[in-house]
Amino acid sequence: MEERNTEQWHEKAGQLGIVVIIPTYNNGKTLAAVIEDVLLYTKDIIIVNDGSTDNTPAILKNYPKLHIITHPSNKGKGTALKNGLKQAKASGYRYAITIDSDGQHFASDIPLFIEEIEKEPDVLLVGARNLTSDNMPGKNTFANKFSNFWFKLETGIQLQDTQSGYRLYPLHKINVQRFYYTAKYEFELEALVFAAWGGTTVRNIPIHVYYPPQEERVSHFRPFRDFTRISILNTLLVLITFLWIYPRNFFRKLTWNNCRKFFHTHITHSSESNLKITYAIMLGFFMGIVPIWGYQMLATLFLAHLLRLNKVIAIVAANISIPPMIPFLLYGSYLTGCKVLGRSVELHLTDISFENVKSVLEQYLIGSVIFATACSILAGIIAISLLTIYRRSGTT
């Protein structure tokens, strides 16, 4: 890395519009050292005192030139970061680097972030820790791998580290006012997912990290409670991914040229037989309607692989469950269940008794499987008819 003195780094950070945000809660033993180290690289610092009850207020009095946000009570790291990011954006900064105040991160890595955004502006950078380093808590390694898996499922992006708090946010590319509903540690995962969904490039850069011996650590992470929060968040994000993000991305790519290419590659000039193509379409229609919301695409991929059917065709057909179609599919499933079970179609919305809810759910579940089967067969009849008539090279 190119060597520069403090004044040169200050100038570079100022030119790029960088501010450093330091959220802190009862880290009085390390806070001053972190601030002093950050000051070597920039004077633009926002401290968010998240209701500290130790000597943090006394320490911050020694830095009257820094922008300090004080929460009267502890609101959680997510809220502290959101308020810091909102303040940074309102102050006109282009980038915000977030660094923890517990001394685990090295301010000397700030130039790494600066040099990366000089090469590639407006990218969201996440510091990637060495997960095999000495003193790395085992629970951190497991939690990070767990988080990495869900992040890839939700965004399609493979990251080495999704839980590091050492990051650079491009403030004009993320909407800190509108999104982000979580308040604790899970906010950092949510912010990454929403940024990726919004089209922001998200990637890792290697950083250094220090994990003190167990007896010296100050951690506010509550394994059971916070892990549960993260798990609930991932469940919701996966549902949104399969019900909205994947269909949205599919239709964004649905141009005339892409449609023509798809039919040319997978239909008219495919080496597969008409029956194999038809079966893939039927599988997609069936899986797109059956009530396994959030897991339809995964199940479709798995079954298409197991049955050796065209995965692309099956996934495209499964997109029958796109949001505009969902009301019709729900009604068709419920209506079918009512007809099969010989029950009234009317919904008694004023009666929310267990028996009524059970009856409606039973009608929907039974009806959805039958309705999905009927739609699948109908789609198959139409598909095999069209393939037989129009496909030049297909064989049955």
Tab-separated table of C-alpha atoms in Angstrom:
chain	number	residue	atom	x	y	z
A	1	MET	CA	0.000	0.000	0.000
A	2	GLU	CA	1.224	3.496	-0.798
A	3	GLU	CA	2.566	5.272	2.313
A	4	ARG	CA	0.962	8.616	3.141
A	5	ASN	CA	1.096	10.852	6.198
A	6	THR	CA	-1.895	11.890	8.285
A	7	GLU	CA	-2.507	15.137	6.386
A	8	GLN	CA	-2.529	13.355	3.022
A	9	TRP	CA	-5.012	10.748	4.226
A	10	HIS	CA	-7.238	13.500	5.633
A	11	GLU	CA	-7.163	15.243	2.267
A	12	LYS	CA	-7.923	12.052	0.349
A	13	ALA	CA	-10.839	11.132	2.632
A	14	GLY	CA	-12.196	14.667	2.320
A	15	GLN	CA	-11.991	14.615	-1.470
A	16	LEU	CA	-13.912	11.337	-1.628
A	17	GLY	CA	-16.540	12.489	0.889
A	18	ILE	CA	-15.823	9.864	3.535
A	19	VAL	CA	-17.010	9.904	7.135
A	20	VAL	CA	-16.289	7.229	9.748
A	21	ILE	CA	-19.152	6.095	11.995
A	22	ILE	CA	-18.303	4.534	15.351
A	23	PRO	CA	-21.264	3.014	17.234
A	24	THR	CA	-20.408	2.377	20.868
A	25	TYR	CA	-22.021	0.854	23.929
A	26	ASN	CA	-20.042	0.448	27.152
A	27	ASN	CA	-16.672	0.172	25.389
A	28	GLY	CA	-14.969	2.737	27.590
A	29	LYS	CA	-11.754	0.682	27.806
A	30	THR	CA	-11.119	0.788	24.048
A	31	LEU	CA	-13.140	3.730	22.696
A	32	ALA	CA	-10.485	6.459	23.089
A	33	ALA	CA	-7.816	4.344	21.384
A	34	VAL	CA	-10.156	3.611	18.457
A	35	ILE	CA	-10.991	7.310	18.037
A	36	GLU	CA	-7.316	8.325	18.155
A	37	ASP	CA	-6.425	5.701	15.542
A	38	VAL	CA	-9.257	6.797	13.227
A	39	LEU	CA	-8.192	10.449	13.579
A	40	LEU	CA	-4.943	9.522	11.832
A	41	TYR	CA	-6.953	9.060	8.634
A	42	THR	CA	-9.870	11.484	8.857
A	43	LYS	CA	-11.301	14.259	11.032
A	44	ASP	CA	-14.815	13.451	9.858
A	45	ILE	CA	-16.142	11.101	12.526
A	46	ILE	CA	-19.646	10.430	13.844
A	47	ILE	CA	-19.838	8.764	17.257
A	48	VAL	CA	-23.138	7.133	18.211
A	49	ASN	CA	-23.269	6.648	21.969
A	50	ASP	CA	-25.983	4.005	22.262
A	51	GLY	CA	-27.001	4.618	25.882
A	52	SER	CA	-23.649	3.734	27.476
A	53	THR	CA	-23.644	3.514	31.270
A	54	ASP	CA	-19.860	3.406	31.781
A	55	ASN	CA	-17.333	6.242	31.364
A	56	THR	CA	-18.111	6.729	27.654
A	57	PRO	CA	-19.706	10.206	28.118
A	58	ALA	CA	-16.603	11.418	29.956
A	59	ILE	CA	-14.360	10.123	27.182
A	60	LEU	CA	-16.412	11.825	24.481
A	61	LYS	CA	-16.085	15.193	26.233
A	62	ASN	CA	-12.433	15.108	25.158
A	63	TYR	CA	-13.525	15.237	21.500
A	64	PRO	CA	-15.743	18.326	21.168
A	65	LYS	CA	-15.039	18.689	17.439
A	66	LEU	CA	-16.539	15.305	16.554
A	67	HIS	CA	-20.215	14.863	15.745
A	68	ILE	CA	-21.739	12.903	18.621
A	69	ILE	CA	-25.199	11.327	18.630
A	70	THR	CA	-26.411	10.237	22.055
A	71	HIS	CA	-29.203	7.758	22.720
A	72	PRO	CA	-30.665	8.203	26.241
A	73	SER	CA	-31.011	4.412	26.498
A	74	ASN	CA	-29.579	1.439	24.658
A	75	LYS	CA	-31.486	0.869	21.404
A	76	GLY	CA	-29.276	-1.715	19.728
A	77	LYS	CA	-26.422	-1.669	17.238
A	78	GLY	CA	-28.782	-1.613	14.252
A	79	THR	CA	-30.504	1.548	15.417
A	80	ALA	CA	-27.148	3.157	16.234
A	81	LEU	CA	-25.859	2.413	12.740
A	82	LYS	CA	-29.068	3.614	11.055
A	83	ASN	CA	-28.977	6.915	12.913
A	84	GLY	CA	-25.302	7.348	12.108
A	85	LEU	CA	-25.879	6.594	8.418
A	86	LYS	CA	-28.861	8.967	8.257
A	87	GLN	CA	-26.781	11.739	9.799
A	88	ALA	CA	-23.915	11.059	7.403
A	89	LYS	CA	-26.191	11.209	4.369
A	90	ALA	CA	-27.936	14.358	5.628
A	91	SER	CA	-24.512	15.986	6.081
A	92	GLY	CA	-23.676	15.398	2.426
A	93	TYR	CA	-21.096	12.639	2.706
A	94	ARG	CA	-20.788	10.185	-0.169
A	95	TYR	CA	-19.378	7.258	1.802
A	96	ALA	CA	-19.570	6.058	5.394
A	97	ILE	CA	-17.086	3.640	6.910
A	98	THR	CA	-18.419	1.843	9.978
A	99	ILE	CA	-15.964	0.518	12.546
A	100	ASP	CA	-16.656	-1.125	15.896
A	101	SER	CA	-15.418	0.489	19.095
A	102	ASP	CA	-14.273	-2.693	20.843
A	103	GLY	CA	-10.742	-2.560	19.400
A	104	GLN	CA	-11.093	-5.625	17.188
A	105	HIS	CA	-10.759	-3.623	13.973
A	106	PHE	CA	-7.646	-1.771	12.867
A	107	ALA	CA	-8.068	1.828	11.730
A	108	SER	CA	-4.926	1.250	9.667
A	109	ASP	CA	-7.152	-0.675	7.243
A	110	ILE	CA	-9.105	2.483	6.352
A	111	PRO	CA	-6.705	3.155	3.429
A	112	LEU	CA	-7.735	-0.239	2.000
A	113	PHE	CA	-11.317	0.987	1.714
A	114	ILE	CA	-10.179	4.320	0.275
A	115	GLU	CA	-8.054	2.717	-2.419
A	116	GLU	CA	-10.791	0.245	-3.356
A	117	ILE	CA	-13.429	2.927	-3.964
A	118	GLU	CA	-10.916	4.921	-5.988
A	119	LYS	CA	-10.753	1.902	-8.298
A	120	GLU	CA	-14.478	1.107	-8.188
A	121	PRO	CA	-16.733	3.926	-6.900
A	122	ASP	CA	-20.093	3.368	-5.181
A	123	VAL	CA	-19.486	-0.258	-4.225
A	124	LEU	CA	-20.483	-1.559	-0.792
A	125	LEU	CA	-17.377	-3.062	0.788
A	126	VAL	CA	-17.435	-5.547	3.665
A	127	GLY	CA	-14.204	-6.227	5.522
A	128	ALA	CA	-13.480	-9.958	5.365
A	129	ARG	CA	-11.875	-11.327	8.507
A	130	ASN	CA	-9.569	-14.333	8.618
A	131	LEU	CA	-11.942	-16.858	10.161
A	132	THR	CA	-9.068	-19.220	10.967
A	133	SER	CA	-7.137	-16.634	13.001
A	134	ASP	CA	-6.055	-17.186	16.579
A	135	ASN	CA	-8.667	-16.581	19.276
A	136	MET	CA	-11.524	-16.470	16.727
A	137	PRO	CA	-14.563	-17.611	18.757
A	138	GLY	CA	-16.070	-20.821	17.407
A	139	LYS	CA	-19.582	-19.376	17.594
A	140	ASN	CA	-18.471	-16.493	15.321
A	141	THR	CA	-17.167	-18.900	12.684
A	142	PHE	CA	-20.388	-20.941	12.676
A	143	ALA	CA	-22.646	-17.871	12.670
A	144	ASN	CA	-20.722	-16.339	9.772
A	145	LYS	CA	-20.914	-19.479	7.633
A	146	PHE	CA	-24.622	-19.694	8.424
A	147	SER	CA	-25.108	-16.058	7.419
A	148	ASN	CA	-23.031	-16.465	4.235
A	149	PHE	CA	-25.218	-19.367	3.106
A	150	TRP	CA	-28.482	-17.433	3.513
A	151	PHE	CA	-27.037	-14.301	1.928
A	152	LYS	CA	-26.094	-16.261	-1.201
A	153	LEU	CA	-29.544	-17.860	-1.328
A	154	GLU	CA	-31.215	-14.439	-1.010
A	155	THR	CA	-28.997	-12.534	-3.443
A	156	GLY	CA	-26.986	-15.016	-5.507
A	157	ILE	CA	-23.783	-13.341	-4.279
A	158	GLN	CA	-21.005	-15.385	-2.661
A	159	LEU	CA	-19.231	-13.545	0.157
A	160	GLN	CA	-16.527	-14.787	2.493
A	161	ASP	CA	-17.747	-12.676	5.415
A	162	THR	CA	-21.213	-11.145	5.778
A	163	GLN	CA	-21.113	-10.361	9.507
A	164	SER	CA	-18.118	-8.056	9.738
A	165	GLY	CA	-19.030	-4.626	11.112
A	166	TYR	CA	-16.086	-2.996	9.325
A	167	ARG	CA	-17.715	-1.717	6.128
A	168	LEU	CA	-17.932	1.069	3.606
A	169	TYR	CA	-21.451	2.113	2.601
A	170	PRO	CA	-22.040	4.178	-0.578
A	171	LEU	CA	-24.641	6.517	0.905
A	172	HIS	CA	-26.152	7.640	-2.401
A	173	LYS	CA	-26.756	4.036	-3.461
A	174	ILE	CA	-28.639	2.852	-0.368
A	175	ASN	CA	-31.875	4.217	1.035
A	176	VAL	CA	-31.299	4.450	4.789
A	177	GLN	CA	-34.513	6.448	5.224
A	178	ARG	CA	-36.902	3.988	3.645
A	179	PHE	CA	-35.609	0.500	4.291
A	180	TYR	CA	-34.069	-1.424	7.189
A	181	TYR	CA	-36.565	-2.463	9.820
A	182	THR	CA	-34.356	-4.282	12.328
A	183	ALA	CA	-32.721	-2.700	15.367
A	184	LYS	CA	-30.107	-5.141	16.636
A	185	TYR	CA	-27.207	-7.083	15.121
A	186	GLU	CA	-29.356	-8.456	12.321
A	187	PHE	CA	-29.471	-4.976	10.750
A	188	GLU	CA	-26.063	-5.523	9.163
A	189	LEU	CA	-27.298	-8.562	7.237
A	190	GLU	CA	-30.515	-6.806	6.262
A	191	ALA	CA	-28.585	-3.799	4.957
A	192	LEU	CA	-26.448	-6.036	2.732
A	193	VAL	CA	-29.442	-7.883	1.303
A	194	PHE	CA	-31.423	-4.712	0.541
A	195	ALA	CA	-28.360	-3.126	-1.057
A	196	ALA	CA	-27.831	-6.154	-3.297
A	197	TRP	CA	-31.525	-6.264	-4.208
A	198	GLY	CA	-31.277	-2.585	-5.150
A	199	GLY	CA	-28.471	-3.269	-7.613
A	200	THR	CA	-25.517	-2.096	-5.501
A	201	THR	CA	-22.335	-4.108	-5.979
A	202	VAL	CA	-21.447	-5.859	-2.713
A	203	ARG	CA	-18.081	-7.510	-2.181
A	204	ASN	CA	-15.426	-8.306	0.401
A	205	ILE	CA	-11.965	-6.892	0.949
A	206	PRO	CA	-9.504	-8.542	3.357
A	207	ILE	CA	-8.938	-6.787	6.677
A	208	HIS	CA	-7.043	-7.466	9.870
A	209	VAL	CA	-8.818	-8.344	13.092
A	210	TYR	CA	-7.788	-8.758	16.717
A	211	TYR	CA	-9.596	-11.100	19.080
A	212	PRO	CA	-8.397	-10.648	22.647
A	213	PRO	CA	-8.295	-13.610	25.033
A	214	GLN	CA	-11.672	-14.737	26.349
A	215	GLU	CA	-11.280	-13.036	29.721
A	216	GLU	CA	-10.625	-9.636	28.071
A	217	ARG	CA	-13.496	-9.639	25.594
A	218	VAL	CA	-16.403	-7.243	25.866
A	219	SER	CA	-19.270	-8.526	23.738
A	220	HIS	CA	-22.913	-7.504	23.737
A	221	PHE	CA	-23.919	-10.285	21.334
A	222	ARG	CA	-26.469	-12.563	23.010
A	223	PRO	CA	-26.101	-15.881	21.163
A	224	PHE	CA	-29.579	-17.364	21.621
A	225	ARG	CA	-31.650	-14.184	21.347
A	226	ASP	CA	-29.664	-12.560	18.546
A	227	PHE	CA	-29.266	-15.799	16.603
A	228	THR	CA	-33.046	-16.259	16.808
A	229	ARG	CA	-33.585	-12.722	15.480
A	230	ILE	CA	-31.226	-13.387	12.573
A	231	SER	CA	-32.978	-16.678	11.794
A	232	ILE	CA	-36.392	-14.997	11.723
A	233	LEU	CA	-35.021	-12.252	9.477
A	234	ASN	CA	-33.555	-14.821	7.075
A	235	THR	CA	-36.879	-16.643	6.909
A	236	LEU	CA	-38.653	-13.426	5.909
A	237	LEU	CA	-35.941	-12.471	3.420
A	238	VAL	CA	-36.106	-15.893	1.761
A	239	LEU	CA	-39.873	-15.563	1.395
A	240	ILE	CA	-39.452	-12.135	-0.204
A	241	THR	CA	-36.710	-13.512	-2.432
A	242	PHE	CA	-38.833	-16.279	-3.915
A	243	LEU	CA	-42.144	-14.438	-3.967
A	244	TRP	CA	-40.886	-11.108	-5.299
A	245	ILE	CA	-37.142	-10.723	-6.053
A	246	TYR	CA	-36.691	-13.770	-8.312
A	247	PRO	CA	-39.877	-13.062	-10.319
A	248	ARG	CA	-38.916	-9.364	-10.505
A	249	ASN	CA	-35.447	-10.192	-11.809
A	250	PHE	CA	-36.935	-12.690	-14.242
A	251	PHE	CA	-39.246	-10.112	-15.793
A	252	ARG	CA	-36.529	-7.462	-15.889
A	253	LYS	CA	-34.607	-9.795	-18.182
A	254	LEU	CA	-37.724	-10.637	-20.180
A	255	THR	CA	-36.945	-8.653	-23.321
A	256	TRP	CA	-37.942	-9.763	-26.798
A	257	ASN	CA	-34.393	-10.840	-27.633
A	258	ASN	CA	-34.098	-12.833	-24.413
A	259	CYS	CA	-37.457	-14.510	-25.042
A	260	ARG	CA	-36.425	-15.408	-28.586
A	261	LYS	CA	-33.097	-16.740	-27.320
A	262	PHE	CA	-34.832	-18.775	-24.629
A	263	PHE	CA	-37.258	-20.411	-27.098
A	264	HIS	CA	-34.471	-20.985	-29.613
A	265	THR	CA	-32.175	-22.646	-27.063
A	266	HIS	CA	-34.585	-24.550	-24.872
A	267	ILE	CA	-37.586	-25.211	-27.129
A	268	THR	CA	-37.358	-25.084	-30.914
A	269	HIS	CA	-33.706	-26.163	-31.266
A	270	SER	CA	-33.346	-28.225	-28.122
A	271	SER	CA	-32.072	-31.792	-28.408
A	272	GLU	CA	-34.653	-32.895	-25.832
A	273	SER	CA	-37.815	-34.670	-26.874
A	274	ASN	CA	-41.206	-33.018	-26.882
A	275	LEU	CA	-42.260	-35.185	-23.943
A	276	LYS	CA	-39.249	-34.176	-21.828
A	277	ILE	CA	-39.944	-30.497	-22.482
A	278	THR	CA	-43.629	-31.008	-21.690
A	279	TYR	CA	-42.814	-32.768	-18.422
A	280	ALA	CA	-40.565	-29.850	-17.409
A	281	ILE	CA	-43.398	-27.400	-18.094
A	282	MET	CA	-45.864	-29.538	-16.147
A	283	LEU	CA	-43.486	-29.801	-13.188
A	284	GLY	CA	-43.024	-26.025	-13.169
A	285	PHE	CA	-46.752	-25.320	-13.222
A	286	PHE	CA	-47.432	-27.813	-10.461
A	287	MET	CA	-44.650	-26.533	-8.185
A	288	GLY	CA	-45.619	-22.925	-8.862
A	289	ILE	CA	-49.114	-23.497	-7.450
A	290	VAL	CA	-48.695	-25.972	-4.570
A	291	PRO	CA	-48.549	-24.195	-1.172
A	292	ILE	CA	-44.861	-24.358	-0.332
A	293	TRP	CA	-44.409	-20.572	-0.480
A	294	GLY	CA	-40.796	-19.502	-0.237
A	295	TYR	CA	-39.424	-22.878	-1.291
A	296	GLN	CA	-41.088	-23.393	-4.656
A	297	MET	CA	-38.023	-22.537	-6.731
A	298	LEU	CA	-35.712	-24.663	-4.584
A	299	ALA	CA	-38.101	-27.619	-4.751
A	300	THR	CA	-38.511	-27.161	-8.507
A	301	LEU	CA	-34.744	-27.160	-9.052
A	302	PHE	CA	-34.314	-30.235	-6.884
A	303	LEU	CA	-37.081	-32.225	-8.593
A	304	ALA	CA	-35.992	-31.153	-12.082
A	305	HIS	CA	-32.480	-32.365	-11.266
A	306	LEU	CA	-33.801	-35.603	-9.772
A	307	LEU	CA	-36.064	-36.286	-12.768
A	308	ARG	CA	-33.410	-35.117	-15.267
A	309	LEU	CA	-35.681	-32.462	-16.723
A	310	ASN	CA	-34.694	-29.072	-18.148
A	311	LYS	CA	-34.197	-26.870	-15.058
A	312	VAL	CA	-34.529	-23.591	-16.946
A	313	ILE	CA	-37.884	-24.542	-18.467
A	314	ALA	CA	-39.170	-25.803	-15.112
A	315	ILE	CA	-38.157	-22.599	-13.297
A	316	VAL	CA	-39.702	-20.401	-16.010
A	317	ALA	CA	-42.952	-22.361	-15.788
A	318	ALA	CA	-42.921	-22.141	-11.980
A	319	ASN	CA	-43.053	-18.362	-12.296
A	320	ILE	CA	-46.789	-18.725	-12.781
A	321	SER	CA	-46.829	-17.768	-9.071
A	322	ILE	CA	-45.629	-14.214	-9.723
A	323	PRO	CA	-47.362	-11.602	-7.495
A	324	PRO	CA	-50.046	-10.511	-10.042
A	325	MET	CA	-51.153	-14.146	-10.423
A	326	ILE	CA	-51.156	-15.046	-6.722
A	327	PRO	CA	-54.736	-13.841	-5.975
A	328	PHE	CA	-56.094	-15.937	-8.866
A	329	LEU	CA	-54.106	-18.995	-7.805
A	330	LEU	CA	-55.237	-18.640	-4.196
A	331	TYR	CA	-58.877	-18.266	-5.213
A	332	GLY	CA	-58.677	-21.135	-7.689
A	333	SER	CA	-57.163	-23.388	-5.038
A	334	TYR	CA	-59.740	-22.418	-2.416
A	335	LEU	CA	-62.653	-22.762	-4.841
A	336	THR	CA	-61.435	-26.205	-5.933
A	337	GLY	CA	-61.192	-27.308	-2.310
A	338	CYS	CA	-64.734	-26.128	-1.630
A	339	LYS	CA	-66.109	-28.009	-4.651
A	340	VAL	CA	-64.221	-31.209	-3.829
A	341	LEU	CA	-65.254	-31.183	-0.154
A	342	GLY	CA	-68.798	-30.008	-0.937
A	343	ARG	CA	-68.574	-26.931	1.269
A	344	SER	CA	-69.702	-23.341	0.906
A	345	VAL	CA	-67.409	-20.959	-0.936
A	346	GLU	CA	-68.324	-18.084	1.382
A	347	LEU	CA	-65.694	-16.907	3.841
A	348	HIS	CA	-66.986	-16.028	7.304
A	349	LEU	CA	-64.488	-13.315	8.163
A	350	THR	CA	-66.235	-12.442	11.416
A	351	ASP	CA	-65.770	-15.981	12.701
A	352	ILE	CA	-62.102	-16.502	13.562
A	353	SER	CA	-62.637	-19.594	15.649
A	354	PHE	CA	-60.174	-22.457	15.477
A	355	GLU	CA	-62.691	-24.663	13.684
A	356	ASN	CA	-63.376	-22.046	10.992
A	357	VAL	CA	-59.689	-21.378	10.390
A	358	LYS	CA	-59.024	-25.120	10.263
A	359	SER	CA	-61.832	-25.615	7.741
A	360	VAL	CA	-60.627	-22.808	5.441
A	361	LEU	CA	-57.044	-24.032	5.612
A	362	GLU	CA	-58.128	-27.595	4.860
A	363	GLN	CA	-60.137	-26.461	1.841
A	364	TYR	CA	-57.223	-24.416	0.541
A	365	LEU	CA	-54.548	-27.091	1.026
A	366	ILE	CA	-56.568	-29.902	-0.528
A	367	GLY	CA	-57.817	-27.638	-3.292
A	368	SER	CA	-54.340	-26.289	-4.112
A	369	VAL	CA	-52.912	-29.753	-4.770
A	370	ILE	CA	-55.858	-30.708	-7.003
A	371	PHE	CA	-55.869	-27.302	-8.715
A	372	ALA	CA	-52.097	-27.512	-9.293
A	373	THR	CA	-52.492	-30.992	-10.783
A	374	ALA	CA	-55.300	-29.848	-13.091
A	375	CYS	CA	-53.345	-26.770	-14.254
A	376	SER	CA	-50.258	-28.910	-14.786
A	377	ILE	CA	-52.176	-31.393	-16.953
A	378	LEU	CA	-53.808	-28.585	-18.925
A	379	ALA	CA	-50.426	-26.905	-19.472
A	380	GLY	CA	-49.024	-30.257	-20.580
A	381	ILE	CA	-51.798	-30.821	-23.128
A	382	ILE	CA	-51.315	-27.340	-24.581
A	383	ALA	CA	-47.523	-27.689	-24.602
A	384	ILE	CA	-47.387	-31.101	-26.303
A	385	SER	CA	-49.926	-29.940	-28.898
A	386	LEU	CA	-47.956	-26.801	-29.778
A	387	LEU	CA	-44.630	-28.642	-29.749
A	388	THR	CA	-45.967	-31.320	-32.079
A	389	ILE	CA	-47.309	-28.722	-34.504
A	390	TYR	CA	-44.515	-26.132	-34.520
A	391	ARG	CA	-41.326	-27.782	-33.419
A	392	ARG	CA	-39.207	-28.707	-36.391
A	393	SER	CA	-36.688	-31.040	-34.804
A	394	GLY	CA	-38.641	-32.369	-31.839
A	395	THR	CA	-39.571	-35.997	-31.446
A	396	THR	CA	-41.990	-37.605	-29.065
